[in-house]
Coordinates of N, CA, C and O in Angstrom, one line a residue:
X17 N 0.8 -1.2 0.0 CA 0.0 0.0 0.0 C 0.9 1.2 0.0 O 1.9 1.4 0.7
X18 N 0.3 2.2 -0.9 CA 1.4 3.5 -0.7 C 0.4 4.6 -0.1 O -0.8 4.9 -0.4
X19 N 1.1 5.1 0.8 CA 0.9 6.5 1.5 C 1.1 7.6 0.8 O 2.2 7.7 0.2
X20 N 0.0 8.5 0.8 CA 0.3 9.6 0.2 C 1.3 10.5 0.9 O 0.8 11.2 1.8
X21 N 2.7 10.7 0.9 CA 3.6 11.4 1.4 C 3.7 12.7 0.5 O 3.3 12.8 -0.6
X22 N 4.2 13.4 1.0 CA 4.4 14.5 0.3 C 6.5 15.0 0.7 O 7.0 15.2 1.8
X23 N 7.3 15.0 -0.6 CA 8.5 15.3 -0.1 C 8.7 16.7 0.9 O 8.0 17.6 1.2
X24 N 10.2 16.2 1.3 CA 10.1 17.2 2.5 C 10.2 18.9 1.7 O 10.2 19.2 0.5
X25 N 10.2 19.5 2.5 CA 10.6 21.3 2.3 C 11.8 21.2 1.7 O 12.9 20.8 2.2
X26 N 11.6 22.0 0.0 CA 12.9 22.0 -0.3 C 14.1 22.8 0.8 O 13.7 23.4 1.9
X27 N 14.8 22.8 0.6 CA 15.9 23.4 1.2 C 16.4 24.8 0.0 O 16.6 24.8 -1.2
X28 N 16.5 25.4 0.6 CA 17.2 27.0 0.2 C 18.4 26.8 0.3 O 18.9 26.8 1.4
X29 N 19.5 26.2 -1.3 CA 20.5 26.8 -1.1 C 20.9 27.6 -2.5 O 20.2 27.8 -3.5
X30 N 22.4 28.0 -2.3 CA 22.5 28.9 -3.6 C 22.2 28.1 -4.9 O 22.8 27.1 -5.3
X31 N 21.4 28.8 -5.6 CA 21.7 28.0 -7.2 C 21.2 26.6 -7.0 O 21.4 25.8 -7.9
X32 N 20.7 26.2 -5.9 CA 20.2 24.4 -5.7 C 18.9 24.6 -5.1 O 18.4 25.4 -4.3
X33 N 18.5 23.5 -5.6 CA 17.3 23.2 -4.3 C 17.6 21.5 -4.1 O 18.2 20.8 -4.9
X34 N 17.1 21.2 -2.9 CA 17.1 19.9 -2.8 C 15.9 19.8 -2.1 O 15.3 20.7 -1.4
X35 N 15.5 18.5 -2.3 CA 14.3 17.6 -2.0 C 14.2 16.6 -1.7 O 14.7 16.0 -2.6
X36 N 13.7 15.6 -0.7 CA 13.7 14.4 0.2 C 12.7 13.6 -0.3 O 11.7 13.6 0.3
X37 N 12.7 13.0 -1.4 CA 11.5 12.4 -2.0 C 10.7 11.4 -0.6 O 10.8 11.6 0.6
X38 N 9.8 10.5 -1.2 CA 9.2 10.2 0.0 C 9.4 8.4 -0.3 O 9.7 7.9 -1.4
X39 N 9.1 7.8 1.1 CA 9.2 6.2 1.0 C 9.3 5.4 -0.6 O 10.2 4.8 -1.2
X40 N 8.1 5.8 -0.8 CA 7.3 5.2 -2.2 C 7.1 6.1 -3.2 O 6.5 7.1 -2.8
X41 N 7.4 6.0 -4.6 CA 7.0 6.4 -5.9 C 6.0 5.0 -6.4 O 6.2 3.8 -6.4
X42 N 5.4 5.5 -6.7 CA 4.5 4.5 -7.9 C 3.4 5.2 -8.3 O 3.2 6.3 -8.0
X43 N 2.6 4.4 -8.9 CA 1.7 4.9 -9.8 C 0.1 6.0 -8.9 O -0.7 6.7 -9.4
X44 N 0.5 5.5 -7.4 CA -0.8 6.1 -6.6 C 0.0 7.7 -6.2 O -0.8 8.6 -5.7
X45 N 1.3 8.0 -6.4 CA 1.4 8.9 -6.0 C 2.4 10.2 -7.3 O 2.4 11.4 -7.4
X46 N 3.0 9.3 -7.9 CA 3.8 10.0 -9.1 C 3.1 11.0 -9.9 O 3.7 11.6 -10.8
X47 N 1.7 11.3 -9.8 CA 1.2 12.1 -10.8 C 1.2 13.8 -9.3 O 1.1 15.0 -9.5
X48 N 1.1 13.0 -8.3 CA 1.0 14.6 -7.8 C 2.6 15.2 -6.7 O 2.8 16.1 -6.0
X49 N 3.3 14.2 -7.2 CA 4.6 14.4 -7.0 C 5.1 15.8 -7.9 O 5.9 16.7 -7.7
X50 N 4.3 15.5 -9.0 CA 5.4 16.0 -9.9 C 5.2 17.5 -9.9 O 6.2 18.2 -10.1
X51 N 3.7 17.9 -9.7 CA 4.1 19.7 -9.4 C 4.3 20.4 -7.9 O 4.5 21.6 -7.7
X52 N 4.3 19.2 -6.9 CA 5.0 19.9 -5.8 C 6.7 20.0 -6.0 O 7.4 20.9 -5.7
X53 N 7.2 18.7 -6.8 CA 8.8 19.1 -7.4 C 8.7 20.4 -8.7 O 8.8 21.6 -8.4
X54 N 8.6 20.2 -9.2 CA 8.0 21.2 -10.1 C 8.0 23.0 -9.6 O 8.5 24.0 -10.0
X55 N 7.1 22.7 -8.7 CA 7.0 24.4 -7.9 C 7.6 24.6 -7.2 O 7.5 25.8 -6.7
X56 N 8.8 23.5 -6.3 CA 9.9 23.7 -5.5 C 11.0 24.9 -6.8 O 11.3 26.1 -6.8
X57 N 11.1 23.8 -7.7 CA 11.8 23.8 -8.6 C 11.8 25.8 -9.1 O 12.7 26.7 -9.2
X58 N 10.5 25.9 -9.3 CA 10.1 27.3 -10.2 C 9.9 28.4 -9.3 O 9.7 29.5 -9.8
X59 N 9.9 28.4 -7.6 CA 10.2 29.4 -6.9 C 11.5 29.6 -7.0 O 11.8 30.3 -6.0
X60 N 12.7 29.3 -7.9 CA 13.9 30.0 -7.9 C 13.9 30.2 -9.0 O 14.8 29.6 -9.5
X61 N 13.3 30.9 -9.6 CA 13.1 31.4 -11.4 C 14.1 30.7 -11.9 O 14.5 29.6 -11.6
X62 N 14.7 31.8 -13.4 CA 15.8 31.3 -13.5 C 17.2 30.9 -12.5 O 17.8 29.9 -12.7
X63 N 17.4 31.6 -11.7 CA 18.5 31.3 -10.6 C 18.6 29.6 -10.4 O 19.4 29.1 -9.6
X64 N 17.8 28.8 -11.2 CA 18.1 27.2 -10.6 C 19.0 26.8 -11.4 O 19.1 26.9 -12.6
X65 N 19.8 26.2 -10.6 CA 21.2 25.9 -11.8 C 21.1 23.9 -11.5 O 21.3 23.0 -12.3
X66 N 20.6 24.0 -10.0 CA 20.7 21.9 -9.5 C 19.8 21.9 -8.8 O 19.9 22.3 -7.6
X67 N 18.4 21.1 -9.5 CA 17.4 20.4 -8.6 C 18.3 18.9 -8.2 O 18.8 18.1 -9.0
X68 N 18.2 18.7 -6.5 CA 19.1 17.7 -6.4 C 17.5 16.5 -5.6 O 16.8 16.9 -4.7
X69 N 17.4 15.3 -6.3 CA 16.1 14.8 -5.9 C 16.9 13.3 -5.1 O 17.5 12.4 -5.6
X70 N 16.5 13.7 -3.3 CA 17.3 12.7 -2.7 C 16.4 11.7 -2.5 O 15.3 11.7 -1.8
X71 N 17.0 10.6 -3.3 CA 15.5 9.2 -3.2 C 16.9 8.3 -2.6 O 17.4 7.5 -3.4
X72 N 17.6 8.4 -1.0 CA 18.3 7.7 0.0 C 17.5 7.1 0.2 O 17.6 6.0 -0.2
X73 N 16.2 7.4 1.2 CA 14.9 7.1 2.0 C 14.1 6.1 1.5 O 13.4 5.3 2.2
X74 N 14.2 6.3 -0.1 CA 13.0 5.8 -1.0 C 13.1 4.5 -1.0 O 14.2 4.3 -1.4
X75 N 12.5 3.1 -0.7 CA 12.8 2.0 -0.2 C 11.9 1.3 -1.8 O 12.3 0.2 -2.2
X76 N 10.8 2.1 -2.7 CA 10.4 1.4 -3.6 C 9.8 2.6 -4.5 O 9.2 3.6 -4.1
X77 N 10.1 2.1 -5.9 CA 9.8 2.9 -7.0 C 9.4 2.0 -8.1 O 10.1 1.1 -8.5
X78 N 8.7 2.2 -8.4 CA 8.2 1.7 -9.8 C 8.3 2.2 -11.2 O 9.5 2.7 -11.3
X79 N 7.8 2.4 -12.4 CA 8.2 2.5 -13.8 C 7.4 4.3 -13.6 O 7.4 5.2 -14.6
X80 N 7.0 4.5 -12.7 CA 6.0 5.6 -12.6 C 7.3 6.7 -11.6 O 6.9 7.9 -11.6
X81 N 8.1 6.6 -11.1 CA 9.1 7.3 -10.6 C 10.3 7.5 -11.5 O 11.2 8.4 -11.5
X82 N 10.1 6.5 -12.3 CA 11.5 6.9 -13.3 C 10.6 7.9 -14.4 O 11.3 8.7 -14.8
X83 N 9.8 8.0 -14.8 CA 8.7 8.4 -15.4 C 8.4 10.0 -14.9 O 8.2 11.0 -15.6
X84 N 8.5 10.1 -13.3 CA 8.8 10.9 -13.0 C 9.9 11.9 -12.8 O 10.0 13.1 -12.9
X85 N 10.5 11.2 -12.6 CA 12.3 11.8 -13.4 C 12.2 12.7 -14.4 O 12.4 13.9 -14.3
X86 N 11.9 11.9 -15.4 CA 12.3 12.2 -16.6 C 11.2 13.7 -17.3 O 11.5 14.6 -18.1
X87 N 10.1 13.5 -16.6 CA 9.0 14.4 -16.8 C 10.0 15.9 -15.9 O 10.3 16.9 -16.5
X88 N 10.3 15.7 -14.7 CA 10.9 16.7 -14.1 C 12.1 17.2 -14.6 O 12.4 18.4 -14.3
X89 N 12.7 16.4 -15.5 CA 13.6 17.1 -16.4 C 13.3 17.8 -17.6 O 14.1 18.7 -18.0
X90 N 12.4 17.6 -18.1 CA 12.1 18.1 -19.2 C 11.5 19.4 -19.1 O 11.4 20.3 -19.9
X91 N 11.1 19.5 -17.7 CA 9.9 20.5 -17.6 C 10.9 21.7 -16.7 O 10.4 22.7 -16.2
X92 N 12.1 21.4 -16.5 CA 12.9 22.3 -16.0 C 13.4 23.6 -16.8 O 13.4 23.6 -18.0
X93 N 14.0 24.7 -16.0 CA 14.5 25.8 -16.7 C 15.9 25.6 -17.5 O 16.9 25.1 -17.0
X94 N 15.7 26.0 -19.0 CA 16.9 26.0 -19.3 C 18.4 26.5 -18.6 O 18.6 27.5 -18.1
X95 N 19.2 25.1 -18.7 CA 20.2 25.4 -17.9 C 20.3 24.7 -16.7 O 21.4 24.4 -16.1
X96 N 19.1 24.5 -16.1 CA 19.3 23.8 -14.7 C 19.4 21.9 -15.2 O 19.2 21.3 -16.2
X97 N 19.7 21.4 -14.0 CA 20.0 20.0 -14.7 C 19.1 19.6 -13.1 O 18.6 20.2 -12.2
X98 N 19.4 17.7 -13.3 CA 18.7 17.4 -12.1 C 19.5 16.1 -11.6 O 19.8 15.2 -12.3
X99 N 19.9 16.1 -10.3 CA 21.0 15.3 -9.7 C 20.3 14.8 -8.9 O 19.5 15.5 -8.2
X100 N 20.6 13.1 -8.7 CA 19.7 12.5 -8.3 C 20.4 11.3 -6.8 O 21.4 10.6 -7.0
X101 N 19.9 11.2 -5.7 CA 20.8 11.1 -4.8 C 20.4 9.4 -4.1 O 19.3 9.2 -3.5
X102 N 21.3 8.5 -4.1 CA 20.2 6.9 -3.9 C 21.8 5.8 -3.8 O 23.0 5.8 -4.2
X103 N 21.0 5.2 -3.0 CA 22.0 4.3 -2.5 C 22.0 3.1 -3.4 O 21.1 2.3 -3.6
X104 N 23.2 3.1 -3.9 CA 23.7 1.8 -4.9 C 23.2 0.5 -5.0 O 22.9 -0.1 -6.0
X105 N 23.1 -0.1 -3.7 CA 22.6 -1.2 -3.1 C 20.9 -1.3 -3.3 O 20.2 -2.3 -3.6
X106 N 20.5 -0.2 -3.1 CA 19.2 -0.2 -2.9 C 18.1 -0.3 -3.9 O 18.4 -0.2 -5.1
X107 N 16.7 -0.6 -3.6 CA 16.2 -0.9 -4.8 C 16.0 0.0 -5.7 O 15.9 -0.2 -7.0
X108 N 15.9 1.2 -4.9 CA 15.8 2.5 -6.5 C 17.1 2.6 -6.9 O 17.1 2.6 -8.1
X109 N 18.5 2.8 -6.3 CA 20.0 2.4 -7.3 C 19.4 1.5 -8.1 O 18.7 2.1 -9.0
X110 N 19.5 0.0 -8.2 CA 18.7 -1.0 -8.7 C 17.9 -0.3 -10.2 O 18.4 -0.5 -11.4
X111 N 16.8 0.5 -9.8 CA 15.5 0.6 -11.3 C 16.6 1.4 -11.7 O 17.4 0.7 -12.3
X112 N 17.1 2.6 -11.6 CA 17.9 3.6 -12.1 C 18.8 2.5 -13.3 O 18.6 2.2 -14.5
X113 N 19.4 2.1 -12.7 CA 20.5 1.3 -13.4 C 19.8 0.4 -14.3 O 20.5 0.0 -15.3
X114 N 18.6 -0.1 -14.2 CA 18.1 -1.6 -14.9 C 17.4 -0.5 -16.2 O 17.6 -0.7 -17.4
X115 N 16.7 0.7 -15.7 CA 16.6 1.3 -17.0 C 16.8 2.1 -17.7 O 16.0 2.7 -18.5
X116 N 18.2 2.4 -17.4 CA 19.1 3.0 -18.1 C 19.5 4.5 -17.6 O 20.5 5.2 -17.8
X117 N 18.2 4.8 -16.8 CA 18.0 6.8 -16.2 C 19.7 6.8 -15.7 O 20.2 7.9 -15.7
X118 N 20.3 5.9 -15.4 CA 21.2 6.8 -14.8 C 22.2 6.9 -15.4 O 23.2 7.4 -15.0
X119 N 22.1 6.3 -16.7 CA 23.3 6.5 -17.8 C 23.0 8.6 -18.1 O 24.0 9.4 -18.1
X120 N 21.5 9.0 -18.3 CA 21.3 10.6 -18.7 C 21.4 11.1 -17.2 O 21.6 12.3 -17.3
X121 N 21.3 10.5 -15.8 CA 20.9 11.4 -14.7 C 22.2 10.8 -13.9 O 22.4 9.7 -13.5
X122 N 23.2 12.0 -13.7 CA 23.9 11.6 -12.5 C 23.1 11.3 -11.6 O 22.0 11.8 -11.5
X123 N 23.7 10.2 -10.5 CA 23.1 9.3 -9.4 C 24.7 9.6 -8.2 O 25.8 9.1 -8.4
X124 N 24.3 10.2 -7.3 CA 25.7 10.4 -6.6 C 24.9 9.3 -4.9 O 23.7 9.3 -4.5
X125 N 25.7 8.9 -4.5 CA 25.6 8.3 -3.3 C 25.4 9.0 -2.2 O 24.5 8.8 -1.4
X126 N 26.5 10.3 -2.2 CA 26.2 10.8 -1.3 C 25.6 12.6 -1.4 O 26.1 13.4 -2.3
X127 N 24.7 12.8 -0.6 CA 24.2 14.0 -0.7 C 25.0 14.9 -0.9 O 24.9 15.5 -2.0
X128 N 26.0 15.5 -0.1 CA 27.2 16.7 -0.3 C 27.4 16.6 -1.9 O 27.1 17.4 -2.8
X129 N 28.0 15.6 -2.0 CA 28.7 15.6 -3.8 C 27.9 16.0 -4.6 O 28.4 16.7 -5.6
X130 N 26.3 15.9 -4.5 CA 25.2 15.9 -5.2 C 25.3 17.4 -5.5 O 25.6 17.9 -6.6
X131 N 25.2 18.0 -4.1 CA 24.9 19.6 -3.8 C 25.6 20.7 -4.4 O 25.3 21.8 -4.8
X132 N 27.5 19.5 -4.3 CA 28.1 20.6 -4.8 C 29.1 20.4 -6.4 O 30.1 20.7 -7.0
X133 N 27.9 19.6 -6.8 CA 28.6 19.5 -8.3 C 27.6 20.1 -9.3 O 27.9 20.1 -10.5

């Protein structure tokens, strides 16, 4: 069963935002994920240079989070990119790698690297 979570409060930093995705992506929740990232994203007008999307926490995602991804990239401001933050081991490292997202989406382990690349 998935809970409707809502990710945490972006964080305010220079030129970044970062975001705490929540437990679960899948299909009950990925469609209203995507304009609360989305309007994190677009309260820093152009100034967004790295939406950094930390799915550490995220224990399950389905075809509807990578789906997600990719929608959040496309729909970003020219120039900004999207850095994506997940534990190798884990099952969202796992989808990233089985379908391919993380060959187009840096995937950094650890948060700092994420923030400051």
């Amino acid at each position: 069963m998935t809970f409707f979570t809502i990710p945490t409060e972006p964080r305010d930093l220079p030129g970044r935002v970062h975001i705490t995705m929540p437990a679960e992506i899948d299909f009950c929740n990925a469609a209203e994920l995507l304009p609360l990232v989305l309007s994190a994203a677009g309260a820093r007008d152009d100034r967004l240079e790295v939406l950094v999307l930390d799915l550490s926490t995220t224990s399950f995602m389905d075809s509807q989070g990578v789906r997600l991804i990719n929608d959040v990239r496309r729909r970003l401001p020219p120039g900004a990119v999207v850095r994506l933050v997940a534990r190798p081991e884990g099952v969202t490292g796992r989808i990233l790698e089985l379908t391919g997202l993380r060959r187009d989406v840096p995937v950094y382990d650890d948060l700092a690297e994420a923030l400051a690349s």
